[in-house]
Short mmCIF file of C-alpha atoms in Angstrom, two decimals:
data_model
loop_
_atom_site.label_atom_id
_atom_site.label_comp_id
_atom_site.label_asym_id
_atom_site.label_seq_id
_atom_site.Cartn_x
_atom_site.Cartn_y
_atom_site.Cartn_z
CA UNK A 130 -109.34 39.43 44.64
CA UNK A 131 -107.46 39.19 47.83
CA UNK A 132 -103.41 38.88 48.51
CA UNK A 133 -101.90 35.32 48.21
CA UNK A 134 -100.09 34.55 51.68
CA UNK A 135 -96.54 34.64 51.76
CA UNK A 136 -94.69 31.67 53.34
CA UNK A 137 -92.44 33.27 56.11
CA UNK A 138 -90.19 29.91 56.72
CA UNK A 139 -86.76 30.15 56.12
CA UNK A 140 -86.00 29.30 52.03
CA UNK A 141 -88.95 30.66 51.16
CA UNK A 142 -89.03 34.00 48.51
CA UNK A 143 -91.40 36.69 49.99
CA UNK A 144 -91.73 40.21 49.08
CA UNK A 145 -92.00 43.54 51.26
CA UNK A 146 -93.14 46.90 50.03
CA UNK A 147 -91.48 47.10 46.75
CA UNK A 148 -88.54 44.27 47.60
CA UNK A 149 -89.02 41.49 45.70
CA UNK A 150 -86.77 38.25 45.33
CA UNK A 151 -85.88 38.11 49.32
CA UNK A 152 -84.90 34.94 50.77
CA UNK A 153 -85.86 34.27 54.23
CA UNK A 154 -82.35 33.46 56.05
CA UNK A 155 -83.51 33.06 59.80
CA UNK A 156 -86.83 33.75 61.71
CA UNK A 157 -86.48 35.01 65.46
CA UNK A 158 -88.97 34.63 68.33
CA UNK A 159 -89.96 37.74 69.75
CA UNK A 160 -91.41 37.77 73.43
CA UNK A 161 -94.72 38.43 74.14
CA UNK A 162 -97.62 39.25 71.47
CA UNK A 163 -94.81 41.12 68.66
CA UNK A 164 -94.55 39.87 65.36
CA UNK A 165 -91.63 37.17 64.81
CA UNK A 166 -88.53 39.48 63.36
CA UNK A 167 -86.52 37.82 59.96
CA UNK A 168 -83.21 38.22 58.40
CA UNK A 169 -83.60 38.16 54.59
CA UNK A 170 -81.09 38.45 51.94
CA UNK A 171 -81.38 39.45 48.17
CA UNK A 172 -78.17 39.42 45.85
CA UNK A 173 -75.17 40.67 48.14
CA UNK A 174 -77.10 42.64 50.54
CA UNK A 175 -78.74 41.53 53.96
CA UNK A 176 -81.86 43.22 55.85
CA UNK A 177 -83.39 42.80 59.26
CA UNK A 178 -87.62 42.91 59.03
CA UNK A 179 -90.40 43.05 61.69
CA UNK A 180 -93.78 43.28 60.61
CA UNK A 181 -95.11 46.65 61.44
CA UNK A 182 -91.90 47.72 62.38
CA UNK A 183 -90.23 47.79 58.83
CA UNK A 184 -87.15 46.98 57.21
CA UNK A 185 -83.29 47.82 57.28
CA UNK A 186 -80.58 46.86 56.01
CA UNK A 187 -77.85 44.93 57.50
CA UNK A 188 -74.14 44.33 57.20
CA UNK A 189 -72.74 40.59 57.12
CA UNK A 190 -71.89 41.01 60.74
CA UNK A 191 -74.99 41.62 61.87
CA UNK A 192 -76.70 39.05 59.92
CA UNK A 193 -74.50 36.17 61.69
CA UNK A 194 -75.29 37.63 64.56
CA UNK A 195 -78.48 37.53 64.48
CA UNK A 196 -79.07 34.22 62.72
CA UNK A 197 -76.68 32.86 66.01
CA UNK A 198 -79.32 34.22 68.47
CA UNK A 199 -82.31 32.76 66.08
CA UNK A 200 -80.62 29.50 66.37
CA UNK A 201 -80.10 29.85 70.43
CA UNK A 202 -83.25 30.64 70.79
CA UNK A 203 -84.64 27.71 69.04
CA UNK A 204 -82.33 25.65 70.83
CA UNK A 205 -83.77 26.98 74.31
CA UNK A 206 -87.68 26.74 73.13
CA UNK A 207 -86.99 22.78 72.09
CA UNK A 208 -84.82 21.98 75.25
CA UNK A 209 -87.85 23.56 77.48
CA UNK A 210 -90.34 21.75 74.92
CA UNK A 211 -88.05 18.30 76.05
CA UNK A 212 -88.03 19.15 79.54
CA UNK A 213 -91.91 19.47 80.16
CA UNK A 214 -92.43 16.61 78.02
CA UNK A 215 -90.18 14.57 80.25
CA UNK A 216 -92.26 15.66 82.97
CA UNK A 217 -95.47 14.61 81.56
CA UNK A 218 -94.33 11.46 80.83
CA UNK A 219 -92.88 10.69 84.48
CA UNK A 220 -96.01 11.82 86.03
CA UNK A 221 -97.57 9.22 83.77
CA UNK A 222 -95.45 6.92 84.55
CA UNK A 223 -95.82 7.65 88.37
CA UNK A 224 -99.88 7.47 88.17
CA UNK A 225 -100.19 4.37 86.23
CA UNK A 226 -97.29 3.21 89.15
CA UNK A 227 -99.45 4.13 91.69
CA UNK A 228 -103.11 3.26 90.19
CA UNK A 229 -101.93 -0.58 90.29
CA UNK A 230 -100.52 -0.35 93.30
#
């Protein structure tokens, strides 16, 4: 019988090693091919988790902090997502312009 997948959005419970009951508090892009990096939370206590790379826990501090950059990141990925979109569109725009010309 093989593992059920764990859901890795942010909400969801998911389970490493022996942790149970962790709540998934912020996800964070990593560059390049490395495993997205998380910020989960059980009871009072906050921990910082990459795949592969294990897990650690965190003070409050650091867990704002690094839910902030999360979030700026996000930000960044959906304002480039806009822009190139935008693009598309005008060139679009300018072909169809130009093809009944």
């Amino acid at each position: 019988m093989s593992k059920a997948k764990q859901s890795w959005e942010v909400g969801q419970q998911v389970k490493v090693g022996f942790l149970a009951g962790l709540t998934v508090i912020a996800k964070i892009p990593t560059p390049g091919f490395a495993p997205d990096a998380y910020v989960l939370v059980r009871g009072e206590q906050f921990y910082s988790f990459m795949p592969h790379n294990g897990i650690s826990k965190i003070d409050h501090a650091e867990a704002r902090d690094l839910v902030a950059q999360a979030k700026r990141m996000h930000a960044a990925a959906e304002a480039r997502a806009a822009a190139q979109a935008n693009r598309v569109i005008d060139t679009a725009k300018l072909a169809a312009e130009l093809l009944a010309a």
